[in-house]
CSV table of C-alpha atoms and ligand atoms in Angstrom, one decimal:
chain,number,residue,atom,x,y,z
A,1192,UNK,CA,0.0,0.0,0.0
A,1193,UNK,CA,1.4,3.6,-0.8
A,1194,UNK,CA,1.5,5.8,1.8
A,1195,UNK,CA,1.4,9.3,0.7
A,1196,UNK,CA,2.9,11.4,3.0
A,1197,UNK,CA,5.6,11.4,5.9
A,1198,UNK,CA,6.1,13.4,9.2
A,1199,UNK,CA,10.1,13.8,8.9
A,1200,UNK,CA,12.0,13.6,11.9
A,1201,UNK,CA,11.5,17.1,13.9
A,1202,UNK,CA,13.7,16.6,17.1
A,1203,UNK,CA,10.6,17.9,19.1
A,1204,UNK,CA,10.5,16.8,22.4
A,1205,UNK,CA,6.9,15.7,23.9
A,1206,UNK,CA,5.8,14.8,27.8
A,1207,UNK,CA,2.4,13.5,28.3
A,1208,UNK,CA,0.0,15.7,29.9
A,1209,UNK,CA,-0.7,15.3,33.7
A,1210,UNK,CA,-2.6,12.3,34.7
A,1211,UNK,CA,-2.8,10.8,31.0
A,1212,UNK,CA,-1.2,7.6,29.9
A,1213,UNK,CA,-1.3,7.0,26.3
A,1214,UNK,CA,-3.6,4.5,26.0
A,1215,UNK,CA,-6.1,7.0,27.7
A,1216,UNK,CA,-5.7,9.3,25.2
A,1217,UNK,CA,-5.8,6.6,22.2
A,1218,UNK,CA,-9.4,5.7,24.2
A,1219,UNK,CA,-10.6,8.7,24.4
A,1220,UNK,CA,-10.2,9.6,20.8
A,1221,UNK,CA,-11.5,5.7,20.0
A,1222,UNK,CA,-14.9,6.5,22.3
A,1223,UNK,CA,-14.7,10.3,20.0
A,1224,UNK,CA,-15.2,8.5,16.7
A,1225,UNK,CA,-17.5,5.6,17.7
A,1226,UNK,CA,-19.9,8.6,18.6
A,1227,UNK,CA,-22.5,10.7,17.2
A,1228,UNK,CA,-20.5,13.8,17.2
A,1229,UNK,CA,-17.1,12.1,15.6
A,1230,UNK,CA,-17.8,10.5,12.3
A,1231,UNK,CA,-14.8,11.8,10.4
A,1232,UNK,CA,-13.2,8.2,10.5
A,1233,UNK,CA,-16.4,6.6,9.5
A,1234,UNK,CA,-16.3,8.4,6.2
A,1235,UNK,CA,-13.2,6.4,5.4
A,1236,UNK,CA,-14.8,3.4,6.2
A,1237,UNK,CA,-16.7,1.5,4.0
A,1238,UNK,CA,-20.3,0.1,4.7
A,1239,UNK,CA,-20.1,2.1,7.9
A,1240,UNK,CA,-23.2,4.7,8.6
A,1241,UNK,CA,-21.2,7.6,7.1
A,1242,UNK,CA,-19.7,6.1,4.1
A,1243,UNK,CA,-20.4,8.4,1.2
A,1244,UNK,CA,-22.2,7.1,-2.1
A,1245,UNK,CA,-19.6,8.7,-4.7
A,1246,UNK,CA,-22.1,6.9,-7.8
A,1247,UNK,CA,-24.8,10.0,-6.8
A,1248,UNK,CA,-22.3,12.6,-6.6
A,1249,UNK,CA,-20.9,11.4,-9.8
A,1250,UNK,CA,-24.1,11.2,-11.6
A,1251,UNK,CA,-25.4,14.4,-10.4
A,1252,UNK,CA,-22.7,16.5,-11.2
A,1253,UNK,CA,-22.4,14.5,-14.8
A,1254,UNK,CA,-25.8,15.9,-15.0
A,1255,UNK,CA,-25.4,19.1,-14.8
A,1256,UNK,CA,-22.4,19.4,-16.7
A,1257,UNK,CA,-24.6,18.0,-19.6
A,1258,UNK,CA,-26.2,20.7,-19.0
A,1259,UNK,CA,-23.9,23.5,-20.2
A,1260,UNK,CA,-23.2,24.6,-17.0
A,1261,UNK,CA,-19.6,25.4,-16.3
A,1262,UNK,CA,-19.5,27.6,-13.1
A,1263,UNK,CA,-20.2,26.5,-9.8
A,1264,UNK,CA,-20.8,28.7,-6.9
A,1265,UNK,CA,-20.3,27.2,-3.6
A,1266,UNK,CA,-22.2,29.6,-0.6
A,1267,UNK,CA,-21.1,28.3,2.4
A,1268,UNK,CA,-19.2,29.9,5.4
A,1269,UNK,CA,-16.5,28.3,7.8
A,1270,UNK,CA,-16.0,24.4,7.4
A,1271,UNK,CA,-19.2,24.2,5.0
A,1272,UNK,CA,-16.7,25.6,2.8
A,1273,UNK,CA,-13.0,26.1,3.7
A,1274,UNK,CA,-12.5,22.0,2.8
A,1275,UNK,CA,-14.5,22.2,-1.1
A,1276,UNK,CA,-12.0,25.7,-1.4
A,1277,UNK,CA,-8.8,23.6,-0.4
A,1278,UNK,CA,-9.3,20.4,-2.3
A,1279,UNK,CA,-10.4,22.6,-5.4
A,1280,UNK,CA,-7.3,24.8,-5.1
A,1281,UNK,CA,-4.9,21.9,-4.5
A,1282,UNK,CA,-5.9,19.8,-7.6
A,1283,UNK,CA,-7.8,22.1,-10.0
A,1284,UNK,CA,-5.8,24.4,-12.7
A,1285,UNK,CA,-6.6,27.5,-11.8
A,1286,UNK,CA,-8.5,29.4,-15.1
A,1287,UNK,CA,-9.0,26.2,-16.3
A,1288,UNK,CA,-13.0,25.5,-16.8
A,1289,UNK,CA,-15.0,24.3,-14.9
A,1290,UNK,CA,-14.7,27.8,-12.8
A,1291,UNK,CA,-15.5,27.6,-9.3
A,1292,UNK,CA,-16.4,30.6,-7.1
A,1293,UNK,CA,-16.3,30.4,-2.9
A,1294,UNK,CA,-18.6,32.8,-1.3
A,1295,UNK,CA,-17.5,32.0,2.3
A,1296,UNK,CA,-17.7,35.8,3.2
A,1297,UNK,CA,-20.7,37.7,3.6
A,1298,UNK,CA,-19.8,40.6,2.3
A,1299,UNK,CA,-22.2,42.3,0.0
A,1300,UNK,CA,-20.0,44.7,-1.9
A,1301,UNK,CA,-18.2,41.8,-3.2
A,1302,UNK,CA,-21.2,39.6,-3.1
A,1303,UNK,CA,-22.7,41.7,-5.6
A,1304,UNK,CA,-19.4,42.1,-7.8
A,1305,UNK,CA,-19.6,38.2,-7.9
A,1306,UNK,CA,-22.9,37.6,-9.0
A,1307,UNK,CA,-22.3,40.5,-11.8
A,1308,UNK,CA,-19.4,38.9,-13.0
A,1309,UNK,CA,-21.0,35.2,-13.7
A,1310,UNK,CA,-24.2,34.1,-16.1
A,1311,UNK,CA,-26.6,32.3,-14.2
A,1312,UNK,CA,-27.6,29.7,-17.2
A,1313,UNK,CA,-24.1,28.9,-17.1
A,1314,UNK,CA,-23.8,28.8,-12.8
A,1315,UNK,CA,-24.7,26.1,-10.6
A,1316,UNK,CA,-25.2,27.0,-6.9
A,1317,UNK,CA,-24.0,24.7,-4.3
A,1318,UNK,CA,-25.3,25.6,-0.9
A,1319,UNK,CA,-23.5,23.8,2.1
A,1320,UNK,CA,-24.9,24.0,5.3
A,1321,UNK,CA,-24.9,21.4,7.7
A,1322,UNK,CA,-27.1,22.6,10.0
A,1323,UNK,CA,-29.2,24.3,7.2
A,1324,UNK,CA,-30.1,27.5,8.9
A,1325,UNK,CA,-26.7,29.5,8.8
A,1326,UNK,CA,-27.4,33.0,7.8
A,1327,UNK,CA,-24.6,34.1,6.1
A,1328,UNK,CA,-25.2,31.2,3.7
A,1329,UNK,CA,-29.0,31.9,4.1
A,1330,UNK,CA,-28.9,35.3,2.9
A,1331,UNK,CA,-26.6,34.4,-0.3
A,1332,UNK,CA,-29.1,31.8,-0.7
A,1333,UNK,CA,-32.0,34.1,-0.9
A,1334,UNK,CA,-30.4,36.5,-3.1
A,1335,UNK,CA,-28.8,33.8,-5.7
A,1336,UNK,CA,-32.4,32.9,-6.0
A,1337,UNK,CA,-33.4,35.6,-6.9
A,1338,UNK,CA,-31.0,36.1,-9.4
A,1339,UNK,CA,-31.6,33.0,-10.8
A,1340,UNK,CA,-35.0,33.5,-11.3
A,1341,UNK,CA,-34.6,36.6,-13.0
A,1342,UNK,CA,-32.5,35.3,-15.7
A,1343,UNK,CA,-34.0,31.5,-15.4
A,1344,UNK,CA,-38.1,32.1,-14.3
A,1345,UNK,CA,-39.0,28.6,-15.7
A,1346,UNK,CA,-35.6,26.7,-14.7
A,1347,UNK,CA,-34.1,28.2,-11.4
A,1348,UNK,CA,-34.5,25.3,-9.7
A,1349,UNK,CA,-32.1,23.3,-11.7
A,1350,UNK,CA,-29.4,25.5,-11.4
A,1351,UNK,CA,-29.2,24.6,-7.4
A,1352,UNK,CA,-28.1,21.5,-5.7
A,1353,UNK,CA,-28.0,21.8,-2.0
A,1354,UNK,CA,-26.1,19.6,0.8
A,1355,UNK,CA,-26.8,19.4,4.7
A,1356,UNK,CA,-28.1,16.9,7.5
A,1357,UNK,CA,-29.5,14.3,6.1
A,1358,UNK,CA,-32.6,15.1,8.6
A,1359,UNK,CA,-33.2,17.9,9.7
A,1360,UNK,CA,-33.0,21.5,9.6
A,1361,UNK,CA,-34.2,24.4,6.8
A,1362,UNK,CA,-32.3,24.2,3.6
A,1363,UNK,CA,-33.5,20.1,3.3
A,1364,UNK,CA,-36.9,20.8,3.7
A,1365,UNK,CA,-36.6,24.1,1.6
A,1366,UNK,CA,-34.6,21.7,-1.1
A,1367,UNK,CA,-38.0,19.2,-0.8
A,1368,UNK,CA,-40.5,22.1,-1.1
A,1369,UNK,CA,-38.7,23.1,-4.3
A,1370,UNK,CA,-37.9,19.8,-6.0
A,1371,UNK,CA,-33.9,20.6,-5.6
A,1372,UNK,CA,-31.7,17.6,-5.0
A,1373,UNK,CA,-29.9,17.9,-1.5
A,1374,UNK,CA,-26.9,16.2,-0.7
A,1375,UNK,CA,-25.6,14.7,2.8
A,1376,UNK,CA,-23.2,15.3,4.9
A,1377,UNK,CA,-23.9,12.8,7.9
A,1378,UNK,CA,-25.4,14.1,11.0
A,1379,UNK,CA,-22.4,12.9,13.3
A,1380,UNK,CA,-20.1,14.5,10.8
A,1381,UNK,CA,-19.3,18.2,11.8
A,1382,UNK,CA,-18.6,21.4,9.7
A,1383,UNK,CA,-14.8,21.7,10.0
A,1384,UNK,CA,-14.3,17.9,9.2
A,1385,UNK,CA,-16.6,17.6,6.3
A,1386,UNK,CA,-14.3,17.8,3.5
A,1387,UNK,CA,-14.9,14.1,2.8
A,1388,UNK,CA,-18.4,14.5,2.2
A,1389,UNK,CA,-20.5,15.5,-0.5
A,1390,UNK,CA,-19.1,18.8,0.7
A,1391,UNK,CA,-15.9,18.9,-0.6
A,1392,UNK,CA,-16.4,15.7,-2.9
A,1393,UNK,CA,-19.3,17.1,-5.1
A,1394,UNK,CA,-17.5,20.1,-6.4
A,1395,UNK,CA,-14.6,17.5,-6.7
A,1396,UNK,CA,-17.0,15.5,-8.8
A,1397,UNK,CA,-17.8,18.6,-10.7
A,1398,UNK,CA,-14.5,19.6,-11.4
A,1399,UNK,CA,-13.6,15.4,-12.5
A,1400,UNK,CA,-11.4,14.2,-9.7
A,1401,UNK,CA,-11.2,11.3,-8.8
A,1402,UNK,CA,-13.6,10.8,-5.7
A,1403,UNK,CA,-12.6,7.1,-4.3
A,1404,UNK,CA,-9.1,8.1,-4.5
A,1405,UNK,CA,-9.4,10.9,-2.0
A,1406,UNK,CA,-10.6,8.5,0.7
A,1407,UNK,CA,-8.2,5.3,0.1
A,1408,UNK,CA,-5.5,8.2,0.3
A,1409,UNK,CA,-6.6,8.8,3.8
A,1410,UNK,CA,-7.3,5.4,4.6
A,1411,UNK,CA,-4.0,4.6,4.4
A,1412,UNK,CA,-2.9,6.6,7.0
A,1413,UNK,CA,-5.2,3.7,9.3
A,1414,UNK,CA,-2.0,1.8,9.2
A,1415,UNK,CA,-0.1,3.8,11.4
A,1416,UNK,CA,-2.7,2.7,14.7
A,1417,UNK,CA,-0.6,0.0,14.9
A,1418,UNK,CA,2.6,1.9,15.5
A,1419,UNK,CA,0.8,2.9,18.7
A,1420,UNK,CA,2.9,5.4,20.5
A,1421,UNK,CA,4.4,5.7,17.0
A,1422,UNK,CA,1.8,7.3,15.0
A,1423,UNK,CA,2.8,10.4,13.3
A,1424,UNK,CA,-0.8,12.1,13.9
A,1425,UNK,CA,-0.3,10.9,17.3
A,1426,UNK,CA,3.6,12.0,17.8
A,1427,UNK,CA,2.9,15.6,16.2
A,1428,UNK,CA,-0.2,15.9,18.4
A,1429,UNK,CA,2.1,15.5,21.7
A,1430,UNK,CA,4.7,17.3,20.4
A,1431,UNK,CA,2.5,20.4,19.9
A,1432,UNK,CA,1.0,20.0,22.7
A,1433,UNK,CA,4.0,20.2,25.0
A,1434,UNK,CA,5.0,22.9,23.7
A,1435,UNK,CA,1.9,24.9,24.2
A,1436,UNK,CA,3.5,27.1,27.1
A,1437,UNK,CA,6.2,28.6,25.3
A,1438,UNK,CA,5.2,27.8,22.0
A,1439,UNK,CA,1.5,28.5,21.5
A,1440,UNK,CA,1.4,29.7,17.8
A,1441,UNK,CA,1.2,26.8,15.1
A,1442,UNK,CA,2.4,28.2,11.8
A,1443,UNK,CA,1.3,26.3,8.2
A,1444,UNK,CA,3.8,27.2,5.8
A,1445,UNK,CA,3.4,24.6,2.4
A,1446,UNK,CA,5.5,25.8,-0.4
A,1447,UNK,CA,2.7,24.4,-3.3
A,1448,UNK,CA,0.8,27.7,-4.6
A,1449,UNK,CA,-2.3,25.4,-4.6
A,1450,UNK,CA,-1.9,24.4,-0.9
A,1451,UNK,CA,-2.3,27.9,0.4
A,1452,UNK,CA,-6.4,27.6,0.6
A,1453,UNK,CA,-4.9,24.1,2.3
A,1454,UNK,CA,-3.6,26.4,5.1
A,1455,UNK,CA,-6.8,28.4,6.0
A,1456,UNK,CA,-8.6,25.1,6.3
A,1457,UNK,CA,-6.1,24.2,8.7
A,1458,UNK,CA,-6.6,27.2,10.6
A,1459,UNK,CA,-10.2,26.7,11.1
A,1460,UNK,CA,-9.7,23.2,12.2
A,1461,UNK,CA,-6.9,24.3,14.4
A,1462,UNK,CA,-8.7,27.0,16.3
A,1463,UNK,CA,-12.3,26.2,16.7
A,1464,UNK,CA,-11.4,22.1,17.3
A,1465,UNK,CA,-8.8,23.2,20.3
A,1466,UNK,CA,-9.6,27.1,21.3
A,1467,UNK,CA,-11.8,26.5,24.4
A,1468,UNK,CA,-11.6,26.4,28.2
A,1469,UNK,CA,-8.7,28.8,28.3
A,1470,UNK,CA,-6.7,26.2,26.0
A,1471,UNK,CA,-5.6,25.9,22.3
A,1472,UNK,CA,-3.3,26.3,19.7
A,1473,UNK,CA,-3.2,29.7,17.8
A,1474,UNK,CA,-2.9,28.8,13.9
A,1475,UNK,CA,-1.4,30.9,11.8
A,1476,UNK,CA,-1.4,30.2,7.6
A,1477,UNK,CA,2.0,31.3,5.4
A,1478,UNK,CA,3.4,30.5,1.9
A,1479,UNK,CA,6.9,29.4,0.8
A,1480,UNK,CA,8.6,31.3,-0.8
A,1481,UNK,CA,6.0,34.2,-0.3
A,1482,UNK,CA,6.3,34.4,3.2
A,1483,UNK,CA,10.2,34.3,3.3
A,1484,UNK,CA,10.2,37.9,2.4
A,1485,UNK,CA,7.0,39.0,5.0
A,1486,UNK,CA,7.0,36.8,7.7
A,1487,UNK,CA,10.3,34.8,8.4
A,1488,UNK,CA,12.2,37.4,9.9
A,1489,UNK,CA,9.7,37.3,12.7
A,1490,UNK,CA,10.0,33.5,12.5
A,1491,UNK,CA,13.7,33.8,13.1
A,1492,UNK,CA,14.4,36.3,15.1
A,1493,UNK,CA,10.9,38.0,16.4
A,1494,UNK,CA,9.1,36.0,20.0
A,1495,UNK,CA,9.9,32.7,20.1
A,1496,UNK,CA,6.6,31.8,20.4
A,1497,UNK,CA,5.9,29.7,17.1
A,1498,UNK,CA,6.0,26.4,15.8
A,1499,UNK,CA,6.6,26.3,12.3
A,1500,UNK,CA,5.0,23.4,10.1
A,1501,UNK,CA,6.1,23.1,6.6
A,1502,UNK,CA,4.5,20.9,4.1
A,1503,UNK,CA,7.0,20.0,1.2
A,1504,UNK,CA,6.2,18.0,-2.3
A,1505,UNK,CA,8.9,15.5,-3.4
A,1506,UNK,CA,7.4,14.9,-7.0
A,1507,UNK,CA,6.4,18.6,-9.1
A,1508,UNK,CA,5.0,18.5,-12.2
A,1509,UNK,CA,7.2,21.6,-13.8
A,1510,UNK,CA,11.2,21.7,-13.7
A,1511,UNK,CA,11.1,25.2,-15.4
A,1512,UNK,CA,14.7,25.4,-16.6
A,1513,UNK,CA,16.0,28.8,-16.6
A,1514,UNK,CA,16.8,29.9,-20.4
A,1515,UNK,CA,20.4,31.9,-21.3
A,1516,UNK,CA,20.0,35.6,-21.9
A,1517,UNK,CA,23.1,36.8,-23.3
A,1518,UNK,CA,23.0,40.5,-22.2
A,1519,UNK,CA,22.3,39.1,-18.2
A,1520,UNK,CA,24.5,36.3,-18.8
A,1521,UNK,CA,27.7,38.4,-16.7
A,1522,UNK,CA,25.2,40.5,-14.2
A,1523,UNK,CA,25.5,39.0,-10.6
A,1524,UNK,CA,21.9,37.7,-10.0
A,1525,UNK,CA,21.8,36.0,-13.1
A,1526,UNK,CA,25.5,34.1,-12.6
A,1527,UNK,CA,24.0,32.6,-9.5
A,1528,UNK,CA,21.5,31.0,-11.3
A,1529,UNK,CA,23.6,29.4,-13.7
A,1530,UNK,CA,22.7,26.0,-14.6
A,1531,UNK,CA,19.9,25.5,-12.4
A,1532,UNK,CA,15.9,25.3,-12.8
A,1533,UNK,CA,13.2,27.2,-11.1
A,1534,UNK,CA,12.5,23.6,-9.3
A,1535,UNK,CA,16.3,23.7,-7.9
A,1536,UNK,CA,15.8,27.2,-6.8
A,1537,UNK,CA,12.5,26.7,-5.0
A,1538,UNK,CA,13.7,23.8,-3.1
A,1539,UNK,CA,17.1,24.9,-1.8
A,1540,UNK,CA,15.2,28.3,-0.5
A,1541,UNK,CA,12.9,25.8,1.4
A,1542,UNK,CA,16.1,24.0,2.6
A,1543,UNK,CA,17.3,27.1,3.2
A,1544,UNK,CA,14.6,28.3,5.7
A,1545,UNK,CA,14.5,25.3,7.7
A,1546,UNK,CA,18.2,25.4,7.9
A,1547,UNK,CA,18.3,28.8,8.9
A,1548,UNK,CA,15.1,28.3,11.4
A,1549,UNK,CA,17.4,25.1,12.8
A,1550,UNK,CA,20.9,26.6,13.6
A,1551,UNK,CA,18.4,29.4,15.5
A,1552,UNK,CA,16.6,26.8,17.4
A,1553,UNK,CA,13.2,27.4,16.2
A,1554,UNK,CA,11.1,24.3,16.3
A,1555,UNK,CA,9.5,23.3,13.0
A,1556,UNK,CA,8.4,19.9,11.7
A,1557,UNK,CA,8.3,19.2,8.0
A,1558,UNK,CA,5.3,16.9,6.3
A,1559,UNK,CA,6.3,15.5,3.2
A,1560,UNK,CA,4.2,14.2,0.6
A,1561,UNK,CA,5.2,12.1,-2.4
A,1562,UNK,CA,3.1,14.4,-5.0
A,1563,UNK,CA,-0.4,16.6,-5.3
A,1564,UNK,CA,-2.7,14.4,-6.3
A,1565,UNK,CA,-6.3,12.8,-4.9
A,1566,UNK,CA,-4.6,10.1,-2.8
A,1567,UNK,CA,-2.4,12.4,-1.3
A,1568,UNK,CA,-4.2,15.2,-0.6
A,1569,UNK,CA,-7.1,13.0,1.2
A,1570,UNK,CA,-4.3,12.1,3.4
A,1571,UNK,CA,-3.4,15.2,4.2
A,1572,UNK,CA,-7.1,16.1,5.0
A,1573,UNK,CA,-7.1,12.9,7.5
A,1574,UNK,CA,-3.9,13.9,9.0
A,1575,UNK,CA,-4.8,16.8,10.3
A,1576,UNK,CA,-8.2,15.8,11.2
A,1577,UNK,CA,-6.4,12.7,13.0
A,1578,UNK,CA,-3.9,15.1,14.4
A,1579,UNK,CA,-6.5,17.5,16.4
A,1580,UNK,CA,-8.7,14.9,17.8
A,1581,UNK,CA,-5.3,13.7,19.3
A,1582,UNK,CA,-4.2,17.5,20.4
A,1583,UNK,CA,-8.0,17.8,21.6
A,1584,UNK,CA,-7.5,14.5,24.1
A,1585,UNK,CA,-4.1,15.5,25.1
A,1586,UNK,CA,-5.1,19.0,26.1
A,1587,UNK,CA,-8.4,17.8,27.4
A,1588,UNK,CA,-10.9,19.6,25.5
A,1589,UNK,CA,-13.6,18.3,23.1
A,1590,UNK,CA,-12.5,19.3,19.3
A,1591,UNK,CA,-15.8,18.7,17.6
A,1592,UNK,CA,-18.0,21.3,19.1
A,1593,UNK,CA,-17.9,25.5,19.3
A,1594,UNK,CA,-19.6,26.5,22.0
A,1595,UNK,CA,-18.0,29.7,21.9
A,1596,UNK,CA,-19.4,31.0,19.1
A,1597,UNK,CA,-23.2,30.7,20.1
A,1598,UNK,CA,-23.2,34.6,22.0
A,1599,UNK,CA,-22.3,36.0,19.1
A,1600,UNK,CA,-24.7,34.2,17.0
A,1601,UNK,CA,-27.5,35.8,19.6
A,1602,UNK,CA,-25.8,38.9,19.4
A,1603,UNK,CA,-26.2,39.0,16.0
A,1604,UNK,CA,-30.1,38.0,16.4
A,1605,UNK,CA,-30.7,40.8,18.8
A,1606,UNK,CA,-29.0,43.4,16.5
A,1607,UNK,CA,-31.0,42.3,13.9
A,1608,UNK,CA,-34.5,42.3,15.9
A,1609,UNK,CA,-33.4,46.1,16.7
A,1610,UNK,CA,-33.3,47.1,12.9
A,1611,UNK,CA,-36.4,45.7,12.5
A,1612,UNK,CA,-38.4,47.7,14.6
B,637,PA5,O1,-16.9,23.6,11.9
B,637,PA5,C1,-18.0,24.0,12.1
B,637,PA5,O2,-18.9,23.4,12.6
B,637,PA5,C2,-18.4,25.4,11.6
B,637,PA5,O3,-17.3,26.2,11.2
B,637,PA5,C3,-19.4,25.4,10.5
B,637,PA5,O4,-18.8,24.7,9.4
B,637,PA5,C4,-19.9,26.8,10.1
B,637,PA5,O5,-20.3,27.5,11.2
B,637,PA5,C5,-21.0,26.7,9.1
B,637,PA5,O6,-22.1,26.0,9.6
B,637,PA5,P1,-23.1,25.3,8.7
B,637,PA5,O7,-22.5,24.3,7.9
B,637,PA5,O8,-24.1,24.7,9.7
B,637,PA5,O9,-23.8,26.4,7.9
């Protein structure tokens, strides 16, 4: 079995927390995903309760292809859309049709500038929302429907394919009213690991990935339970962990262009699976080589305060050999690029960093993964989802719920019931 990606040796040192052995922790996390709030490992698992039917998500998105429609516009806010934005980034050429278009804030200056700048008989709408009643996505909702029917009065309905608890809440039983076909994403399945659901897999089907391929990349990474104690999800977790005091910021830096949206979904999952009870980990997204020249000198020499996670590809698709120009060929800068590729330089400045970040003693860890493709990219998804249930058991707090976000929901209620009146 291929395994698509490694946790390289890191030097980090790890203690287990207070109390804990590590069979308690591997427990805990076992009781996590046997229950209704934990099904992230279930969706890896075939013929379990969550296991995804990738024949309807392939059909349905055939469907609408035959169509003519070439756009698709997720709305969706935090986790209902952070994981379809990553997986699309990592392994869709950008510019390349189909186009896809996030909506995850709701701003309406831009929402506006959006909708202008697509044609609704060529968009389809995908509106994620597990609990069906967010209303960010809501109020998208209402005004892409609008929109639709404007351009569409006969055939709006077509032009929308929803996705949310297979049960309950208001966008099913709007999708039933209205005849729209609605996707699942399984009730113990929550928000921020949803990726590997219809969620991220039917705008992966849209775009002609292949789905299967995203899930046996993840379930590869199963084999590593056996190395107990061993396993990299498990070994990283700790590692972090211990170093919460002095080290409480958890940088993502890949160097791939296409895993930058990777990096915000880590961030979500990061902070709203761990920030609770006075605990957590503060995530923090950057880009290689991008971030050399913004945020590295605080890296180095700024608060030693940060862990610094690099993901690095071993296979790229582009050498990019660097052409003679006979007027440069004698200026500095150009010398020092003699006989090397664009690959060569890119992956000696990543050498370079780490180096650098070494000799200074900043801790960093490096994932590497064989290639971008469907099998490794589902890994990487399942790693990290793996990874914070462990952090979530060592630190002691549960990372599949936000209770910290409901005042500001009511907040948000109250200021609205104000403009009302
Ligand atoms: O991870 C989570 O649960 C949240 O970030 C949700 O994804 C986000 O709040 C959107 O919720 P919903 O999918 O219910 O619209």
């Amino acid at each position: 079995m291929r395994t698509a990606l490694r946790l390289m040796d890191n030097g980090l040192r790890s203690s287990l927390p207070a109390g804990w052995n590590h069979e308690g922790i591997f427990e805990k996390v076992r009781q996590w995903e046997a229950s209704q709030e934990a099904g992230y490992r279930r969706l890896i698992t075939k013929g379990s309760d969550c296991y995804t039917d990738f024949s309807e998500l392939r059909a349905l998105a055939q469907k609408k292809i035959a169509m003519g429609l070439n756009t698709m516009l997720l709305l969706g806010t935090g986790g209902s859309s952070l994981g379809a934005e990553a997986l699309i980034h990592g392994l869709h050429r950008p510019r390349k049709s189909p186009r896809f278009e996030f909506a995850d804030n709701n701003d309406p200056d831009w929402f506006h500038l959006l909708l202008s700048s697509l044609d609704p008989k060529q968009t389809l709408v995908y509106v994620v929302s597990k609990s069906g009643k967010t209303p960010e996505t809501i109020s998208q909702l209402l005004v892409t429907k609008a929109w639709l029917e404007k351009a569409l009065p006969n055939s709006w309905q077509e032009h929308f394919v929803f996705c949310s608890d297979p049960k309950t809440g208001d966008l099913r039983e709007l999708a039933r009213r209205c005849s729209i076909p609605c996707l699942t994403i399984p009730s113990p399945v929550g928000g921020r690991y949803s990726v590997l659901t219809a969620a991220g897999l039917f705008p992966a089907a849209f775009a002609g990935l292949q789905l299967e391929t995203f899930i046996s990349g993840a379930h590869s990474l199963l084999a590593w339970e056996e190395e107990k104690e061993a396993n990299p999800c498990y070994r990283l977790a700790l590692q972090l962990v211990s170093l919460r005091q002095s080290h409480p910021i958890t940088v993502m830096m890949p160097y791939s262009s296409q895993l930058a949206s990777f990096s915000r979904w880590f961030c979500q999952l990061w902070a709203e699976s761990l920030g609770k009870q006075g605990m957590g980990l503060t995530p923090y997204p950057a880009l290689g080589t991008t971030d050399q020249h913004s945020q590295l000198q605080l890296y180095a020499e700024g608060p030693r305060d940060k862990v610094i996670g690099f993901i690095d590809l071993k296979k790229w698709d582009q050498d990019l050999p660097l052409p003679n120009w006979n007027e440069a060929a004698n200026l500095a800068s150009v010398r020092e690029l003699g006989d090397v590729s664009m690959l060569d330089l890119f992956q000696a400045e990543a050498r370079g960093t780490k180096a650098a970040l070494a000799q200074l003693g900043v801790p960093h860890f490096t994932i590497e993964m064989d290639c971008l493709d469907e099998f490794s990219l589902g890994a990487l998804f399942y790693f990290w989802e793996w990874t914070t249930s462990f952090a979530g058991a060592c630190l002691g707090v549960n990372p599949f719920d936000q209770p910290g976000v409901e005042r500001s929901k009511e907040l948000t209620k109250t200021f609205l019931r104000e403009r009302r009146k």
